[in-house]
Coordinates of N, CA and C and ligand atoms in Angstrom, one line a residue:
M13 N 0.8 -1.2 0.0 CA 0.0 0.0 0.0 C 0.9 1.2 0.0
D14 N 1.2 1.8 -1.2 CA 2.1 3.0 -1.2 C 1.3 4.2 -1.0
I15 N 0.0 4.2 -1.5 CA -0.9 5.4 -1.3 C -2.1 5.0 -0.5
V16 N -2.4 5.7 0.6 CA -3.6 5.4 1.3 C -4.5 6.7 1.4
Q17 N -5.8 6.4 1.4 CA -6.8 7.5 1.6 C -7.3 7.5 3.0
L18 N -7.3 8.6 3.7 CA -7.9 8.7 5.0 C -8.8 9.9 5.0
H19 N -10.1 9.7 5.3 CA -11.0 10.8 5.1 C -10.9 11.4 3.7
D20 N -10.7 12.8 3.6 CA -10.6 13.5 2.4 C -9.2 13.6 1.8
K21 N -8.2 13.0 2.4 CA -6.8 13.2 2.0 C -6.1 11.9 1.6
R22 N -5.1 12.1 0.7 CA -4.3 10.9 0.3 C -2.9 11.1 0.9
F23 N -2.3 9.9 1.3 CA -1.0 9.9 1.9 C -0.1 8.9 1.2
E24 N 1.2 9.2 1.1 CA 2.2 8.3 0.4 C 3.2 7.9 1.4
V25 N 3.8 6.7 1.2 CA 4.8 6.2 2.1 C 6.0 7.1 2.1
F26 N 6.4 7.4 3.3 CA 7.5 8.4 3.5 C 8.7 7.6 4.2
I27 N 8.5 6.9 5.3 CA 9.6 6.1 5.9 C 9.0 4.7 6.1
D28 N 9.7 3.7 5.5 CA 9.1 2.4 5.6 C 9.4 1.7 6.9
K29 N 8.6 0.7 7.2 CA 8.6 0.1 8.5 C 9.9 -0.6 8.9
A30 N 10.7 -1.1 8.0 CA 12.0 -1.7 8.3 C 13.0 -0.6 8.7
T31 N 12.9 0.5 8.1 CA 13.8 1.7 8.4 C 13.4 2.2 9.8
I32 N 12.1 2.2 10.1 CA 11.7 2.7 11.4 C 12.1 1.7 12.5
A33 N 11.9 0.4 12.2 CA 12.3 -0.6 13.2 C 13.8 -0.5 13.6
N34 N 14.6 -0.4 12.6 CA 16.1 -0.4 12.8 C 16.5 0.9 13.6
K35 N 15.8 2.0 13.3 CA 16.2 3.2 14.0 C 15.7 3.2 15.5
V36 N 14.5 2.6 15.7 CA 14.0 2.5 17.1 C 14.9 1.6 17.9
V37 N 15.4 0.5 17.4 CA 16.3 -0.4 18.1 C 17.6 0.4 18.5
A38 N 18.1 1.1 17.5 CA 19.4 1.8 17.7 C 19.2 2.9 18.8
L39 N 18.0 3.6 18.8 CA 17.8 4.6 19.8 C 17.6 4.0 21.2
A40 N 16.9 2.8 21.2 CA 16.7 2.1 22.5 C 18.1 1.7 23.1
K41 N 19.0 1.3 22.2 CA 20.3 0.9 22.7 C 21.1 2.0 23.3
Q42 N 20.9 3.2 22.7 CA 21.6 4.4 23.2 C 21.0 4.8 24.5
I43 N 19.7 4.8 24.6 CA 19.0 5.1 25.9 C 19.4 4.1 27.0
D44 N 19.4 2.9 26.6 CA 19.7 1.8 27.5 C 21.1 2.0 28.2
A45 N 22.0 2.4 27.3 CA 23.4 2.6 27.8 C 23.4 3.8 28.7
D46 N 22.7 4.9 28.3 CA 22.8 6.1 29.1 C 22.1 5.9 30.5
Y47 N 21.1 5.1 30.6 CA 20.3 5.0 31.8 C 20.6 3.7 32.6
K48 N 21.7 3.0 32.3 CA 22.0 1.7 33.0 C 22.0 1.9 34.5
G49 N 21.2 1.1 35.2 CA 21.2 1.1 36.7 C 20.5 2.3 37.3
L50 N 19.9 3.2 36.5 CA 19.2 4.3 37.0 C 17.7 4.1 37.2
N51 N 17.2 3.0 36.8 CA 15.7 2.7 36.9 C 14.9 3.8 36.3
P52 N 15.1 4.2 35.0 CA 14.3 5.3 34.5 C 12.8 5.0 34.4
L53 N 12.1 6.1 34.4 CA 10.6 6.1 34.3 C 10.3 6.7 32.9
F54 N 9.9 5.9 32.0 CA 9.5 6.4 30.7 C 8.0 6.9 30.8
L55 N 7.8 8.1 30.3 CA 6.4 8.7 30.3 C 6.0 8.9 28.9
G56 N 5.1 8.0 28.4 CA 4.6 8.1 27.1 C 3.4 9.1 27.0
I57 N 3.4 9.9 26.0 CA 2.3 10.9 25.8 C 1.3 10.3 24.8
L58 N 0.1 10.1 25.3 CA -0.9 9.5 24.5 C -1.6 10.6 23.7
N59 N -2.3 10.2 22.5 CA -2.3 8.9 22.0 C -1.2 8.5 21.1
G60 N -0.6 9.6 20.5 CA 0.3 9.3 19.3 C 1.5 8.5 19.6
S61 N 2.0 8.4 20.9 CA 3.3 7.7 21.1 C 3.1 6.3 21.4
F62 N 1.9 5.7 21.4 CA 1.7 4.4 22.0 C 2.5 3.3 21.3
I63 N 2.6 3.4 20.0 CA 3.3 2.4 19.2 C 4.8 2.6 19.4
F64 N 5.3 3.8 19.2 CA 6.7 4.1 19.4 C 7.2 3.7 20.8
A65 N 6.4 4.1 21.8 CA 6.7 3.8 23.2 C 6.9 2.3 23.4
A66 N 5.9 1.6 22.9 CA 6.0 0.1 23.1 C 7.2 -0.5 22.4
D67 N 7.4 -0.1 21.2 CA 8.6 -0.6 20.4 C 9.9 -0.2 21.1
L68 N 10.0 1.0 21.5 CA 11.2 1.5 22.2 C 11.4 0.7 23.5
F69 N 10.4 0.7 24.3 CA 10.5 0.1 25.7 C 10.8 -1.4 25.6
R70 N 10.3 -2.1 24.6 CA 10.6 -3.5 24.6 C 12.1 -3.8 24.3
H71 N 12.8 -2.8 23.8 CA 14.2 -2.9 23.6 C 15.1 -2.3 24.6
I72 N 14.5 -1.9 25.7 CA 15.3 -1.4 26.9 C 15.6 -2.6 27.8
S73 N 16.8 -2.9 28.1 CA 17.1 -4.1 28.9 C 17.4 -3.8 30.4
T74 N 17.9 -2.5 30.6 CA 18.1 -2.2 32.0 C 16.7 -2.1 32.7
P75 N 16.6 -2.4 34.0 CA 15.3 -2.3 34.7 C 14.8 -0.9 34.5
A76 N 13.5 -0.8 34.1 CA 12.9 0.5 33.8 C 11.4 0.4 34.0
E77 N 10.7 1.5 34.1 CA 9.2 1.5 34.2 C 8.7 2.4 33.2
I78 N 7.4 2.2 32.9 CA 6.7 3.0 31.9 C 5.3 3.4 32.4
S79 N 4.9 4.6 32.1 CA 3.6 5.0 32.4 C 3.1 6.0 31.3
F80 N 1.8 6.3 31.3 CA 1.3 7.2 30.2 C 0.5 8.3 30.7
I81 N 0.6 9.4 30.0 CA -0.3 10.6 30.3 C -0.9 11.0 29.0
K82 N -2.0 11.7 29.1 CA -2.7 12.1 27.8 C -2.7 13.6 27.7
L83 N -2.1 14.1 26.7 CA -2.1 15.5 26.4 C -2.5 15.6 24.9
A84 N -3.1 16.7 24.5 CA -3.5 16.9 23.1 C -3.5 18.3 22.7
S85 N -3.0 18.6 21.5 CA -3.1 20.0 21.0 C -3.5 20.0 19.6
Y86 N -3.8 18.8 19.0 CA -4.0 18.7 17.5 C -5.4 18.5 17.2
R87 N -5.9 19.2 16.2 CA -7.3 18.9 15.6 C -7.1 19.0 14.1
G88 N -7.4 17.9 13.4 CA -7.2 17.9 12.0 C -5.7 17.9 11.6
T89 N -5.3 18.8 10.7 CA -3.9 18.7 10.3 C -3.1 19.9 10.8
T90 N -3.6 20.7 11.8 CA -2.9 21.8 12.3 C -2.9 21.8 13.8
S91 N -1.8 22.3 14.4 CA -1.8 22.3 15.9 C -2.6 23.5 16.4
T92 N -3.4 23.3 17.4 CA -4.3 24.4 17.8 C -3.6 25.2 18.9
G93 N -2.6 24.6 19.6 CA -2.0 25.2 20.7 C -2.7 25.2 22.0
N94 N -4.0 24.6 21.9 CA -4.7 24.4 23.2 C -4.4 23.1 23.8
I95 N -3.6 23.1 24.8 CA -3.2 21.8 25.4 C -4.3 21.3 26.4
V96 N -4.7 20.1 26.2 CA -5.7 19.5 27.1 C -5.1 18.3 27.8
T97 N -5.2 18.3 29.1 CA -4.6 17.2 29.9 C -5.8 16.3 30.2
A98 N -5.9 15.1 29.6 CA -7.0 14.3 29.8 C -6.7 13.2 30.9
I99 N -5.5 12.7 30.9 CA -5.1 11.8 31.9 C -3.8 12.3 32.5
G100 N -3.7 12.6 33.8 CA -2.5 13.2 34.3 C -1.5 12.3 34.8
L101 N -0.5 12.8 35.4 CA 0.6 12.1 36.0 C 0.2 11.5 37.3
E102 N 0.3 10.1 37.4 CA -0.1 9.5 38.7 C 1.1 9.1 39.6
E103 N 2.2 8.9 38.9 CA 3.4 8.5 39.7 C 4.0 9.6 40.5
N104 N 4.7 9.2 41.6 CA 5.6 10.1 42.3 C 6.9 10.1 41.6
I105 N 7.2 11.3 41.0 CA 8.4 11.3 40.1 C 9.6 12.0 40.8
A106 N 9.4 12.4 42.0 CA 10.5 13.1 42.7 C 11.8 12.2 42.8
G107 N 12.9 12.7 42.3 CA 14.1 11.9 42.4 C 14.3 10.9 41.3
R108 N 13.3 10.8 40.4 CA 13.4 9.8 39.3 C 14.0 10.3 38.1
H109 N 14.6 9.5 37.3 CA 15.1 9.8 36.0 C 14.0 9.6 34.9
I110 N 13.5 10.7 34.3 CA 12.3 10.7 33.5 C 12.7 10.7 32.0
V111 N 12.2 9.9 31.2 CA 12.3 10.0 29.7 C 10.9 10.1 29.2
I112 N 10.6 11.3 28.7 CA 9.3 11.6 28.1 C 9.3 11.1 26.7
V113 N 8.3 10.3 26.4 CA 8.3 9.6 25.0 C 7.2 10.3 24.2
E114 N 7.5 10.9 23.2 CA 6.6 11.7 22.4 C 6.6 11.2 20.9
D115 N 5.5 11.2 20.2 CA 5.5 10.8 18.8 C 6.2 11.8 18.0
I116 N 5.9 13.1 18.1 CA 6.5 14.1 17.3 C 6.5 15.4 18.0
V117 N 7.6 16.1 17.9 CA 7.7 17.5 18.4 C 7.6 18.4 17.2
D118 N 6.5 19.1 17.2 CA 6.2 20.0 16.0 C 6.4 21.4 16.4
T119 N 5.4 22.2 16.9 CA 5.6 23.6 17.3 C 6.4 23.5 18.7
G120 N 6.3 22.4 19.4 CA 6.9 22.4 20.7 C 6.0 22.8 21.9
R121 N 4.8 23.3 21.5 CA 3.9 23.9 22.5 C 3.4 22.8 23.5
T122 N 3.2 21.6 23.1 CA 2.7 20.6 24.0 C 3.7 20.3 25.1
L123 N 4.9 20.1 24.7 CA 5.9 19.7 25.8 C 6.3 21.0 26.5
H124 N 6.3 22.1 25.9 CA 6.7 23.4 26.6 C 5.7 23.6 27.7
S125 N 4.4 23.3 27.5 CA 3.4 23.6 28.6 C 3.4 22.4 29.6
F126 N 3.9 21.3 29.2 CA 3.8 20.1 30.1 C 5.1 20.0 31.0
L127 N 6.2 20.4 30.4 CA 7.5 20.3 31.2 C 7.5 20.9 32.6
P128 N 7.0 22.1 32.7 CA 7.0 22.7 34.0 C 6.3 21.9 35.1
Q129 N 5.2 21.2 34.7 CA 4.5 20.3 35.6 C 5.4 19.2 36.1
V130 N 6.2 18.7 35.2 CA 7.1 17.6 35.5 C 8.3 18.1 36.4
L131 N 8.8 19.3 36.0 CA 10.0 19.8 36.8 C 9.6 20.2 38.2
Q132 N 8.4 20.7 38.3 CA 7.9 21.1 39.6 C 8.0 20.0 40.7
Q133 N 7.9 18.7 40.2 CA 7.9 17.6 41.1 C 9.4 17.1 41.4
Q134 N 10.3 17.9 41.0 CA 11.7 17.6 41.3 C 12.3 16.2 40.9
P135 N 12.1 15.9 39.6 CA 12.7 14.6 39.2 C 14.3 14.8 39.2
A136 N 15.0 13.7 39.2 CA 16.5 13.7 39.2 C 16.9 14.3 37.8
S137 N 16.2 13.9 36.7 CA 16.5 14.4 35.4 C 15.3 14.2 34.5
V138 N 15.3 15.0 33.4 CA 14.2 14.8 32.4 C 14.8 15.0 31.0
Q139 N 14.5 14.0 30.2 CA 14.9 14.1 28.8 C 13.8 13.7 27.9
I140 N 13.8 14.1 26.7 CA 12.8 13.8 25.7 C 13.3 12.9 24.7
A141 N 12.5 11.8 24.4 CA 12.8 10.9 23.3 C 11.6 11.0 22.4
C142 N 11.8 11.4 21.1 CA 10.7 11.5 20.2 C 11.0 10.7 19.0
F143 N 9.9 10.2 18.4 CA 10.0 9.5 17.1 C 10.4 10.4 16.0
L144 N 9.7 11.6 15.9 CA 10.0 12.6 14.9 C 10.1 14.0 15.5
S145 N 10.9 14.8 14.7 CA 10.9 16.2 15.1 C 10.8 17.0 13.8
K146 N 10.1 18.1 13.9 CA 10.0 19.1 12.8 C 10.6 20.4 13.2
P147 N 11.9 20.5 13.1 CA 12.5 21.7 13.7 C 12.0 23.0 13.0
E148 N 11.7 23.0 11.7 CA 11.2 24.2 11.1 C 9.9 24.7 11.6
A149 N 9.1 23.9 12.3 CA 7.8 24.3 12.8 C 7.9 24.8 14.2
R150 N 9.0 24.8 14.8 CA 9.2 25.1 16.2 C 8.8 26.5 16.6
V151 N 7.9 26.7 17.6 CA 7.5 28.0 18.1 C 8.1 28.1 19.5
C152 N 8.1 27.0 20.3 CA 8.6 27.1 21.6 C 9.9 26.2 21.6
E153 N 10.9 26.7 22.4 CA 12.1 25.9 22.3 C 12.0 24.6 23.1
V154 N 12.1 23.5 22.4 CA 12.1 22.2 23.0 C 13.2 21.4 22.3
V155 N 14.1 20.9 23.1 CA 15.2 20.2 22.5 C 15.2 18.7 22.9
P156 N 14.8 17.8 21.9 CA 14.8 16.4 22.3 C 16.2 15.8 22.3
R157 N 16.5 15.1 23.4 CA 17.8 14.5 23.6 C 17.9 13.3 22.6
Y158 N 16.8 12.5 22.5 CA 16.8 11.3 21.6 C 15.7 11.5 20.6
M159 N 16.1 11.1 19.3 CA 15.2 11.3 18.2 C 15.4 10.3 17.1
C160 N 14.4 9.8 16.6 CA 14.6 8.8 15.4 C 14.8 9.6 14.1
F161 N 13.9 10.5 13.8 CA 14.1 11.2 12.5 C 13.7 12.6 12.6
E162 N 14.4 13.5 11.9 CA 14.1 14.9 11.8 C 13.4 15.0 10.4
I163 N 12.3 15.6 10.3 CA 11.5 15.7 9.0 C 11.2 17.2 8.7
Q164 N 10.8 17.4 7.5 CA 10.4 18.7 7.1 C 9.0 19.0 7.7
D165 N 8.5 20.2 7.5 CA 7.2 20.6 8.1 C 6.1 20.1 7.2
T166 N 5.9 18.8 7.3 CA 4.8 18.2 6.4 C 4.0 17.3 7.4
F167 N 2.7 17.1 7.0 CA 1.8 16.4 7.9 C 2.0 14.9 7.6
V168 N 2.2 14.1 8.7 CA 2.5 12.7 8.6 C 1.5 11.8 9.4
V169 N 1.3 10.6 9.0 CA 0.4 9.7 9.7 C 1.1 8.3 9.7
G170 N 0.5 7.4 10.5 CA 1.0 6.0 10.6 C 1.9 5.8 11.8
Y171 N 2.2 4.6 12.1 CA 3.0 4.3 13.2 C 2.6 5.0 14.5
G172 N 1.3 5.0 14.7 CA 0.7 5.7 15.9 C 0.1 7.0 15.7
L173 N 0.5 7.7 14.6 CA 0.0 9.1 14.3 C -1.2 9.0 13.5
D174 N -2.1 9.9 13.7 CA -3.5 9.8 13.1 C -3.8 11.1 12.3
Y175 N -4.8 10.9 11.4 CA -5.4 12.1 10.8 C -6.9 12.0 11.2
D176 N -7.3 12.8 12.1 CA -8.7 12.7 12.7 C -9.1 11.3 13.0
G177 N -8.2 10.7 13.8 CA -8.6 9.3 14.4 C -8.1 8.2 13.5
Q178 N -7.9 8.4 12.2 CA -7.6 7.3 11.3 C -6.1 7.3 11.0
G179 N -5.6 6.1 10.7 CA -4.2 5.9 10.2 C -3.2 5.5 11.3
R180 N -3.6 5.4 12.5 CA -2.6 5.0 13.6 C -2.0 3.6 13.3
N181 N -2.8 2.8 12.7 CA -2.4 1.4 12.6 C -1.6 1.1 11.3
L182 N -1.3 2.2 10.5 CA -0.5 2.0 9.3 C 0.9 1.6 9.7
P183 N 1.5 0.6 9.1 CA 2.8 0.2 9.5 C 4.0 1.1 9.2
H184 N 3.9 1.8 8.1 CA 4.9 2.7 7.7 C 4.5 4.1 8.1
L185 N 5.4 5.1 7.9 CA 5.1 6.5 8.1 C 4.7 7.0 6.8
Y186 N 3.6 7.7 6.7 CA 3.1 8.3 5.4 C 3.1 9.8 5.5
R187 N 3.2 10.5 4.4 CA 3.1 11.9 4.3 C 2.0 12.3 3.4
L188 N 1.4 13.5 3.6 CA 0.4 14.1 2.8 C 0.8 14.2 1.3
C189 N 0.1 13.7 0.3 CA 0.4 13.8 -1.1 C 0.2 15.3 -1.5
D190 N 1.0 15.8 -2.4 CA 0.9 17.2 -2.9 C -0.4 17.4 -3.6
Ligands
5GP7 P1 3.3 20.4 19.2 O1 2.6 20.8 20.4 O2 4.8 20.1 19.3 O3 3.0 21.4 18.0 O4 2.5 19.1 18.7 C1 2.6 17.9 19.3 C2 1.5 17.0 18.9 O5 0.9 17.4 17.7 C3 2.2 15.6 18.6 O6 2.3 14.9 19.8 C4 1.2 15.0 17.6 O7 0.2 14.4 18.3 C5 0.6 16.2 16.9 N1 1.3 16.4 15.6 C6 2.2 17.3 15.2 N2 2.6 17.1 13.9 C7 1.9 16.1 13.5 C8 1.8 15.4 12.2 O8 2.5 15.7 11.2 N3 1.0 14.4 12.1 C9 0.1 14.0 13.1 N4 -0.7 13.0 12.9 N5 0.2 14.6 14.3 C10 1.1 15.6 14.5

């Protein structure tokens, strides 16, 4: 399936699933080495990160924990900047090494508004691991420590990312056709 139709839009394969899988394993190895013996707590941001977080986490071999929170700023194909917290942070994160797992850092607004909540609880450290980053679209300064791919400012779906609810189950990453 090189071209898929979701609602009113067509998408083409952008990054295939084998390339994604290799990159995720390599990133997990890097994180694993950096956090050896630190019992990191991975915090996945729902919904978009659920596939990336699962694939990444299963390749972490040092003892680690994972939890999820739900934030959202996207409606359709543009970021609204209105961050909604639907499921909050339940863990006590004071003194913990936190790895925030995000699907994509776009404008940076989502993480920029969420990070103070995390820092307020005095974790030992906080870093961001994202599947994708769109540096050209950045409005707020957010610097992911770990990243699979840097992409241009184009709308993508698949591998957990949706277009109005559809496309999260697509195995590859797709981008909007011209
Ligand atoms: P930000 O707050 O950094 O602008 O946006 C973060 C959220 O917007 C991401 O977690 C993701 O859910 C959504 N998002 C940003 N760019 C895209 C995109 O190209 N495709 C999809 N499906 N979601 C995106």
